[in-house]
Amino acid sequence: MKAKAIPRSLSPKQTATTGPNWFNQLLWALIGVSLTIGGTFIEAHRLNLPWDWSVAGLQTQSLGIYCQVAAVLLTGCLGGKNAGIIAQIAYILIGLFWLPVFSQGGKLGYLTEPTFGYILGFIPAAGICGWLAFRYVLSLEALALSAFCGLIALHSCGILYLVGLTLLEKLQATELSLLQAIALYTVTPFPSQLMLVCGVAVLAYGVRRILFY
């Protein structure tokens, strides 16, 4: 008895979307650096729920985080893995050797900061998000999944860095234990960052529909 053939439309090669060419990737990398720097200083907000509009009107509420992570994931969703990786490497180099573009400053002394591992996580986050965003046909679900996987990569890198600082006895200078640091930098902002993932997926979907890629 012959096995049923897998439909050609379901193969990754058939469902993958065409990403930007090399020039557009460089352009998106430049845009990505700018977005990441700007997102470091812009607080994220959300609209109040629709059923409250008749009572309180249209209002915004702070999510308690900044737009930096959203900028990283958006660059991957729009520019692909190469643009995302280049943008975040450039961002980190600018922060370490040139301008204080990190949330608490910059320069080489930032290497011992507990949040630096999360900044390093921008690189795999943008790369994984960008790779997945162009692997399958354009859809909100695919973009949301891509951004979510990038977010998981970011926090995994950040937690590993915290473990490394603990082993090197550098984390004690912050008066935080390993579990306290993970709770502060991963557990606390994660729900709000999930909201940003949804926003990134919607925005990226709209932009890519408009630009036809």
GROMACS .gro file of C-alpha atoms in nm:
model
  213
    1MET     CA    1   0.000   0.000   0.000
    2LYS     CA    2   0.149   0.334  -0.105
    3ALA     CA    3   0.200   0.603   0.156
    4LYS     CA    4   0.020   0.929   0.095
    5ALA     CA    5   0.241   1.202  -0.044
    6ILE     CA    6   0.283   1.522   0.156
    7PRO     CA    7   0.114   1.811  -0.027
    8ARG     CA    8   0.369   2.033  -0.196
    9SER     CA    9   0.201   2.340  -0.051
   10LEU     CA   10   0.300   2.230   0.300
   11SER     CA   11   0.672   2.196   0.235
   12PRO     CA   12   0.887   2.477   0.382
   13LYS     CA   13   1.028   2.560   0.040
   14GLN     CA   14   0.682   2.619  -0.102
   15THR     CA   15   0.549   2.815   0.195
   16ALA     CA   16   0.854   3.030   0.265
   17THR     CA   17   0.827   3.397   0.179
   18THR     CA   18   1.090   3.592  -0.010
   19GLY     CA   19   1.290   3.812   0.223
   20PRO     CA   20   1.445   4.151   0.149
   21ASN     CA   21   1.743   4.171  -0.086
   22TRP     CA   22   2.088   4.263   0.047
   23PHE     CA   23   2.036   4.638   0.002
   24ASN     CA   24   1.704   4.632   0.185
   25GLN     CA   25   1.858   4.418   0.458
   26LEU     CA   26   2.123   4.683   0.519
   27LEU     CA   27   1.852   4.948   0.517
   28TRP     CA   28   1.647   4.754   0.771
   29ALA     CA   29   1.961   4.704   0.981
   30LEU     CA   30   2.009   5.081   0.997
   31ILE     CA   31   1.644   5.128   1.081
   32GLY     CA   32   1.672   4.852   1.341
   33VAL     CA   33   1.964   5.023   1.519
   34SER     CA   34   1.766   5.347   1.530
   35LEU     CA   35   1.453   5.172   1.657
   36THR     CA   36   1.644   4.988   1.929
   37ILE     CA   37   1.816   5.304   2.051
   38GLY     CA   38   1.489   5.497   2.044
   39GLY     CA   39   1.298   5.213   2.208
   40THR     CA   40   1.538   5.220   2.503
   41PHE     CA   41   1.393   5.555   2.610
   42ILE     CA   42   1.027   5.519   2.504
   43GLU     CA   43   0.789   5.369   2.759
   44ALA     CA   44   0.541   5.111   2.627
   45HIS     CA   45   0.168   5.176   2.672
   46ARG     CA   46  -0.154   4.999   2.586
   47LEU     CA   47  -0.507   5.121   2.532
   48ASN     CA   48  -0.769   5.056   2.797
   49LEU     CA   49  -1.018   4.779   2.725
   50PRO     CA   50  -1.296   4.857   2.471
   51TRP     CA   51  -1.580   4.803   2.719
   52ASP     CA   52  -1.432   5.081   2.936
   53TRP     CA   53  -1.435   5.339   2.655
   54SER     CA   54  -1.798   5.441   2.715
   55VAL     CA   55  -1.719   5.519   3.081
   56ALA     CA   56  -1.360   5.640   3.089
   57GLY     CA   57  -1.303   5.724   2.725
   58LEU     CA   58  -0.996   5.626   2.525
   59GLN     CA   59  -0.697   5.614   2.760
   60THR     CA   60  -0.347   5.468   2.761
   61GLN     CA   61  -0.195   5.267   3.043
   62SER     CA   62   0.175   5.206   3.101
   63LEU     CA   63   0.303   4.850   3.069
   64GLY     CA   64   0.591   4.924   3.304
   65ILE     CA   65   0.854   4.846   3.039
   66TYR     CA   66   1.020   5.020   2.746
   67CYS     CA   67   0.991   4.952   2.372
   68GLN     CA   68   1.344   4.820   2.327
   69VAL     CA   69   1.250   4.452   2.303
   70ALA     CA   70   0.967   4.535   2.064
   71ALA     CA   71   1.215   4.718   1.838
   72VAL     CA   72   1.446   4.414   1.834
   73LEU     CA   73   1.168   4.175   1.736
   74LEU     CA   74   1.015   4.416   1.484
   75THR     CA   75   1.349   4.449   1.306
   76GLY     CA   76   1.365   4.071   1.269
   77CYS     CA   77   1.006   4.045   1.145
   78LEU     CA   78   1.058   4.318   0.884
   79GLY     CA   79   1.421   4.283   0.783
   80GLY     CA   80   1.495   3.914   0.835
   81LYS     CA   81   1.766   3.741   1.036
   82ASN     CA   82   2.067   3.915   0.878
   83ALA     CA   83   1.929   4.265   0.925
   84GLY     CA   84   1.824   4.181   1.280
   85ILE     CA   85   2.162   4.039   1.379
   86ILE     CA   86   2.359   4.324   1.219
   87ALA     CA   87   2.140   4.584   1.387
   88GLN     CA   88   2.185   4.437   1.734
   89ILE     CA   89   2.560   4.383   1.699
   90ALA     CA   90   2.589   4.747   1.594
   91TYR     CA   91   2.372   4.855   1.888
   92ILE     CA   92   2.589   4.665   2.138
   93LEU     CA   93   2.914   4.800   1.991
   94ILE     CA   94   2.778   5.156   2.000
   95GLY     CA   95   2.683   5.112   2.366
   96LEU     CA   96   3.013   4.957   2.471
   97PHE     CA   97   3.253   5.182   2.283
   98TRP     CA   98   3.076   5.504   2.187
   99LEU     CA   99   2.744   5.633   2.323
  100PRO     CA  100   2.552   5.550   2.644
  101VAL     CA  101   2.257   5.396   2.459
  102PHE     CA  102   2.182   5.123   2.712
  103SER     CA  103   1.907   5.175   2.967
  104GLN     CA  104   2.158   5.252   3.244
  105GLY     CA  105   2.440   5.405   3.044
  106GLY     CA  106   2.708   5.220   2.854
  107LYS     CA  107   3.084   5.163   2.814
  108LEU     CA  108   3.279   4.845   2.900
  109GLY     CA  109   3.183   4.863   3.266
  110TYR     CA  110   2.836   4.755   3.156
  111LEU     CA  111   2.969   4.401   3.106
  112THR     CA  112   2.922   4.335   3.477
  113GLU     CA  113   2.567   4.468   3.483
  114PRO     CA  114   2.305   4.192   3.536
  115THR     CA  115   2.101   4.322   3.242
  116PHE     CA  116   2.385   4.294   2.991
  117GLY     CA  117   2.306   3.929   2.925
  118TYR     CA  118   1.961   4.033   2.808
  119ILE     CA  119   2.119   4.291   2.578
  120LEU     CA  120   2.343   4.017   2.435
  121GLY     CA  121   2.022   3.818   2.391
  122PHE     CA  122   1.905   4.079   2.140
  123ILE     CA  123   2.132   3.914   1.881
  124PRO     CA  124   1.986   3.560   1.888
  125ALA     CA  125   1.638   3.705   1.948
  126ALA     CA  126   1.651   3.913   1.630
  127GLY     CA  127   1.817   3.630   1.435
  128ILE     CA  128   1.569   3.359   1.534
  129CYS     CA  129   1.272   3.592   1.494
  130GLY     CA  130   1.392   3.704   1.150
  131TRP     CA  131   1.460   3.351   1.032
  132LEU     CA  132   1.119   3.221   1.136
  133ALA     CA  133   0.935   3.529   1.007
  134PHE     CA  134   1.040   3.451   0.649
  135ARG     CA  135   1.034   3.072   0.667
  136TYR     CA  136   0.660   3.032   0.611
  137VAL     CA  137   0.383   3.221   0.437
  138LEU     CA  138   0.305   3.562   0.583
  139SER     CA  139   0.039   3.548   0.856
  140LEU     CA  140  -0.029   3.699   1.196
  141GLU     CA  141   0.017   3.360   1.359
  142ALA     CA  142   0.357   3.302   1.200
  143LEU     CA  143   0.481   3.648   1.296
  144ALA     CA  144   0.354   3.614   1.653
  145LEU     CA  145   0.524   3.275   1.687
  146SER     CA  146   0.845   3.418   1.542
  147ALA     CA  147   0.846   3.707   1.787
  148PHE     CA  148   0.763   3.476   2.078
  149CYS     CA  149   1.053   3.243   1.995
  150GLY     CA  150   1.282   3.545   1.974
  151LEU     CA  151   1.162   3.658   2.317
  152ILE     CA  152   1.235   3.313   2.464
  153ALA     CA  153   1.587   3.324   2.314
  154LEU     CA  154   1.644   3.668   2.465
  155HIS     CA  155   1.547   3.560   2.816
  156SER     CA  156   1.740   3.233   2.789
  157CYS     CA  157   2.054   3.429   2.710
  158GLY     CA  158   1.986   3.672   2.993
  159ILE     CA  159   1.937   3.395   3.249
  160LEU     CA  160   2.255   3.216   3.138
  161TYR     CA  161   2.446   3.542   3.181
  162LEU     CA  162   2.304   3.582   3.531
  163VAL     CA  163   2.420   3.229   3.613
  164GLY     CA  164   2.768   3.319   3.484
  165LEU     CA  165   2.781   3.634   3.695
  166THR     CA  166   2.678   3.428   3.997
  167LEU     CA  167   2.954   3.174   3.939
  168LEU     CA  168   3.207   3.457   3.902
  169GLU     CA  169   3.071   3.618   4.220
  170LYS     CA  170   2.988   3.939   4.032
  171LEU     CA  171   2.614   3.935   4.098
  172GLN     CA  172   2.660   3.983   4.472
  173ALA     CA  173   2.764   4.344   4.409
  174THR     CA  174   2.405   4.418   4.308
  175GLU     CA  175   2.276   4.270   4.637
  176LEU     CA  176   2.053   4.035   4.437
  177SER     CA  177   2.046   3.658   4.453
  178LEU     CA  178   2.020   3.460   4.130
  179LEU     CA  179   1.651   3.387   4.184
  180GLN     CA  180   1.578   3.749   4.272
  181ALA     CA  181   1.754   3.868   3.956
  182ILE     CA  182   1.561   3.621   3.738
  183ALA     CA  183   1.235   3.730   3.901
  184LEU     CA  184   1.320   4.097   3.845
  185TYR     CA  185   1.449   4.079   3.488
  186THR     CA  186   1.251   3.786   3.342
  187VAL     CA  187   0.941   3.695   3.542
  188THR     CA  188   0.821   4.051   3.612
  189PRO     CA  189   0.842   4.203   3.260
  190PHE     CA  190   0.748   3.887   3.069
  191PRO     CA  191   0.365   3.935   3.065
  192SER     CA  192   0.401   4.291   2.936
  193GLN     CA  193   0.651   4.176   2.676
  194LEU     CA  194   0.398   3.920   2.554
  195MET     CA  195   0.166   4.212   2.481
  196LEU     CA  196   0.446   4.372   2.281
  197VAL     CA  197   0.484   4.046   2.086
  198CYS     CA  198   0.121   4.076   1.978
  199GLY     CA  199   0.170   4.439   1.881
  200VAL     CA  200   0.486   4.358   1.685
  201ALA     CA  201   0.305   4.083   1.492
  202VAL     CA  202   0.019   4.315   1.394
  203LEU     CA  203   0.249   4.602   1.295
  204ALA     CA  204   0.488   4.379   1.099
  205TYR     CA  205   0.199   4.212   0.919
  206GLY     CA  206   0.060   4.547   0.810
  207VAL     CA  207   0.394   4.684   0.693
  208ARG     CA  208   0.482   4.372   0.496
  209ARG     CA  209   0.139   4.370   0.331
  210ILE     CA  210   0.187   4.732   0.228
  211LEU     CA  211   0.540   4.668   0.096
  212PHE     CA  212   0.435   4.342  -0.079
  213TYR     CA  213   0.691   4.098   0.069
   0.00000   0.00000   0.00000
